[in-house]
Coordinates of C-alpha atoms in Angstrom, one line a residue:
Chain Q
Q1 CA 98.3 106.2 98.6
K2 CA 98.5 103.9 95.5
E3 CA 101.5 104.9 93.2
V4 CA 99.1 104.9 90.3
E5 CA 95.4 105.5 90.8
Q6 CA 92.7 105.3 88.1
N7 CA 88.9 105.1 88.2
S8 CA 87.9 101.5 87.7
G9 CA 84.8 102.5 85.9
P10 CA 82.9 101.1 84.0
L11 CA 82.7 104.3 81.9
S12 CA 80.2 104.1 79.4
V13 CA 80.0 106.5 76.3
P14 CA 77.9 106.3 73.3
E15 CA 79.3 105.5 69.9
G16 CA 81.1 108.5 68.3
A17 CA 81.4 110.4 71.7
I18 CA 84.7 111.4 73.3
A19 CA 85.9 109.2 76.1
S20 CA 88.1 110.7 78.7
L21 CA 90.1 108.7 81.1
N22 CA 92.2 110.0 83.8
C23 CA 95.1 108.8 86.0
T24 CA 97.0 110.5 88.8
Y25 CA 100.5 109.2 90.1
S26 CA 102.6 109.7 93.3
D27 CA 106.1 109.8 92.2
R28 CA 107.3 113.2 91.1
G29 CA 110.4 111.6 89.7
S30 CA 108.4 109.6 87.0
Q31 CA 109.8 110.7 83.6
S32 CA 107.5 108.9 81.0
F33 CA 104.1 107.8 81.0
F34 CA 102.0 105.3 79.0
W35 CA 98.6 104.1 78.0
Y36 CA 98.2 100.5 77.4
R37 CA 94.9 99.0 76.1
Q38 CA 94.0 95.7 77.5
Y39 CA 91.0 93.6 75.9
S40 CA 89.6 90.7 78.3
G41 CA 91.9 87.7 78.4
K42 CA 94.6 89.4 76.4
S43 CA 98.0 91.2 77.0
P44 CA 98.4 95.0 77.3
E45 CA 99.0 96.8 74.1
L46 CA 100.7 100.0 74.2
I47 CA 98.8 102.8 72.6
M48 CA 100.3 106.1 73.6
S49 CA 103.4 107.5 75.4
I50 CA 104.0 111.0 76.5
Y51 CA 107.2 112.3 78.0
S52 CA 106.6 116.0 78.5
N53 CA 103.9 118.3 79.4
G54 CA 101.1 119.2 77.2
D55 CA 99.2 117.2 74.7
K56 CA 100.4 114.5 72.3
E57 CA 98.0 113.4 69.4
D58 CA 97.9 110.0 67.4
G59 CA 95.0 109.6 65.3
R60 CA 92.0 109.4 67.3
F61 CA 93.8 109.2 70.7
T62 CA 95.4 112.3 72.5
A63 CA 97.5 111.8 75.7
Q64 CA 97.6 114.8 78.0
L65 CA 100.3 115.2 80.7
N66 CA 100.6 117.9 83.8
K67 CA 103.6 117.0 85.8
A68 CA 102.9 119.7 88.2
S69 CA 99.4 118.2 89.0
Q70 CA 100.9 114.6 88.7
Y71 CA 98.0 113.7 86.3
V72 CA 97.8 112.1 83.0
S73 CA 95.0 111.6 80.8
L74 CA 93.6 110.0 77.4
L75 CA 91.0 111.3 75.1
I76 CA 89.5 108.8 72.6
R77 CA 87.5 110.9 70.0
D78 CA 84.7 109.1 67.8
S79 CA 84.7 106.2 70.1
Q80 CA 84.0 103.0 68.4
P81 CA 82.7 99.5 69.9
S82 CA 86.1 98.2 69.3
D83 CA 87.7 100.6 71.8
S84 CA 85.8 98.7 74.6
A85 CA 88.5 97.5 76.7
T86 CA 90.4 98.0 80.0
Y87 CA 92.9 101.0 79.7
L88 CA 96.0 100.7 81.8
C89 CA 98.0 104.0 82.8
A90 CA 101.7 103.2 83.5
V91 CA 104.5 105.5 85.1
N92 CA 108.2 104.6 84.3
R93 CA 110.9 104.5 86.8
I94 CA 114.5 104.0 85.4
L95 CA 116.3 100.8 87.0
T96 CA 119.9 99.9 87.3
G97 CA 121.5 99.6 83.9
G98 CA 118.7 101.6 82.2
G99 CA 116.0 99.2 82.2
N100 CA 112.4 100.5 82.9
K101 CA 110.0 99.7 85.6
L102 CA 106.4 100.4 84.9
T103 CA 104.1 100.7 87.6
F104 CA 100.5 100.3 86.5
G105 CA 97.2 101.4 87.7
T106 CA 94.4 98.9 88.1
G107 CA 92.9 100.2 84.8
T108 CA 89.5 101.8 83.6
Q109 CA 87.1 99.8 81.9
L110 CA 85.7 101.5 79.0
K111 CA 82.3 100.4 77.3
V112 CA 81.2 102.1 74.0
E113 CA 77.7 101.7 73.4
L114 CA 75.8 101.4 70.1
Chain G
D1 CA 105.6 86.8 63.9
T2 CA 108.4 89.0 65.4
G3 CA 106.6 89.9 68.6
V4 CA 107.3 88.5 72.2
S5 CA 106.3 85.1 72.4
Q6 CA 105.4 83.1 75.5
D7 CA 104.8 79.3 76.2
P8 CA 102.6 77.7 77.4
R9 CA 99.6 80.0 77.0
H10 CA 97.7 78.2 79.7
K11 CA 98.8 76.0 82.6
I12 CA 96.8 74.1 85.0
T13 CA 98.7 72.4 87.9
K14 CA 98.1 71.1 91.3
R15 CA 99.3 72.8 94.3
G16 CA 102.9 72.0 95.3
Q17 CA 103.9 71.2 91.6
N18 CA 106.7 73.2 90.0
V19 CA 105.9 75.0 86.7
T20 CA 108.2 76.7 84.1
F21 CA 107.3 79.4 81.6
R22 CA 109.4 80.3 78.8
C23 CA 109.6 83.8 76.9
D24 CA 111.1 84.7 73.7
P25 CA 111.5 88.4 73.3
I26 CA 111.7 90.5 70.2
S27 CA 114.9 89.6 68.6
E28 CA 116.7 92.9 68.7
H29 CA 115.6 93.8 72.3
N30 CA 118.3 93.2 75.0
R31 CA 115.9 94.1 78.2
L32 CA 113.7 91.4 79.2
Y33 CA 110.8 91.9 82.0
W34 CA 108.5 89.5 83.9
Y35 CA 105.3 90.7 85.2
R36 CA 102.4 89.4 87.0
Q37 CA 98.6 90.2 86.7
T38 CA 95.7 89.2 88.7
L39 CA 92.2 89.6 87.9
G40 CA 91.1 93.2 88.3
Q41 CA 94.6 94.5 88.7
G42 CA 97.3 96.1 86.6
P43 CA 100.6 94.1 85.9
E44 CA 103.0 94.2 88.7
F45 CA 106.7 94.0 88.1
L46 CA 108.7 90.9 88.9
T47 CA 112.1 91.1 87.7
Y48 CA 114.3 92.4 84.8
F49 CA 117.2 91.2 82.8
Q50 CA 119.7 93.4 80.6
N51 CA 121.3 90.7 78.4
E52 CA 121.9 87.7 80.6
A53 CA 122.3 89.8 83.9
Q54 CA 119.4 89.9 86.4
L55 CA 119.6 93.2 87.5
E56 CA 116.4 93.9 89.6
K57 CA 113.9 91.7 91.5
S58 CA 110.8 92.8 93.2
R59 CA 110.2 91.8 96.7
L60 CA 107.0 89.8 95.2
L61 CA 109.3 87.3 93.9
S62 CA 109.6 84.9 96.8
D63 CA 112.3 82.1 97.1
R64 CA 110.0 79.8 95.2
F65 CA 110.4 82.0 92.1
S66 CA 113.5 82.0 89.7
A67 CA 114.1 83.1 86.6
E68 CA 116.8 83.0 84.3
R69 CA 118.2 84.3 80.8
P70 CA 121.4 82.2 80.2
K71 CA 122.3 83.3 76.8
G72 CA 120.8 86.8 76.8
S73 CA 117.9 85.8 74.4
F74 CA 115.1 83.7 75.9
S75 CA 114.1 83.5 79.4
T76 CA 112.5 81.1 81.8
L77 CA 110.5 81.8 84.9
E78 CA 110.2 78.7 87.4
I79 CA 107.9 78.4 90.2
Q80 CA 108.4 75.8 92.6
R81 CA 105.8 74.2 95.0
T82 CA 103.0 76.3 93.6
E83 CA 100.3 77.6 95.7
Q84 CA 96.8 78.8 94.9
G85 CA 97.8 82.5 95.5
D86 CA 100.2 81.9 92.4
S87 CA 97.4 81.8 90.0
A88 CA 97.6 84.6 87.8
M89 CA 98.6 85.7 84.2
Y90 CA 102.5 85.9 83.8
L91 CA 103.5 88.4 81.2
C92 CA 106.8 88.9 79.5
A93 CA 107.8 92.0 77.9
S94 CA 110.9 93.3 76.2
S95 CA 112.4 96.5 75.3
K96 CA 115.3 97.9 73.2
G97 CA 118.3 99.2 75.3
D98 CA 119.0 102.1 73.2
R99 CA 120.2 105.7 74.1
A100 CA 116.7 106.9 73.5
N101 CA 115.3 104.5 76.4
T102 CA 111.9 105.5 75.5
G103 CA 110.5 103.0 78.2
E104 CA 108.2 101.4 75.8
L105 CA 107.7 97.9 76.8
F106 CA 106.2 95.2 74.4
F107 CA 104.3 92.5 76.1
G108 CA 103.8 89.0 75.0
E109 CA 100.3 87.3 75.0
G110 CA 101.2 85.9 78.6
S111 CA 101.0 82.6 80.3
R112 CA 98.2 81.9 82.6
L113 CA 98.5 79.8 85.5
T114 CA 95.9 78.0 87.4
V115 CA 96.8 76.3 90.5
L116 CA 94.1 73.8 91.8

């Protein structure tokens, strides 16, 4: 079982629709969770972080966390063509000295169609 | 620009050559990380520094790989005797080592290595 699993997609949604991206993780000790957006050929860009069960909203983005089910999701409302990218789910483990080791999924490719 | 910067952005080398990448983190960040990303995969953790101390290394980091952060500021990642399997994007990230410890990492643009 992979530590962080995502559906690779592509997930295609029409412009203006809600895109729903899902992620499951295996380490119950994980404490913080992140969504990164990565455009082709570019580096990952942090878009959402979530630390406790429930929903966290930031603009058009909502992250949802359910630790009992080991499940994280990202909703993108009013999807725009500029949202077309690969979305990476990452879970955090605290390292020696307090550093952070992020384990990433393989990413879900999102395509927003006109 | 106050983000994480990496150099060079692209490197093409022949198998067996040595390559070195440099990373300059965000100035107030004392934690620095190296990750590697291959096509179709998420980034994989390689190593982590707190100030100048290298505190953790992944088993992915073979003996041919060495990373340093001599003065707790910039870092270098050297790959000796490169192999075609080393072809990847090498990503540097930094974070602020404060009490909040949010775990948020900020990535540079990466150094893409192609080994022929």
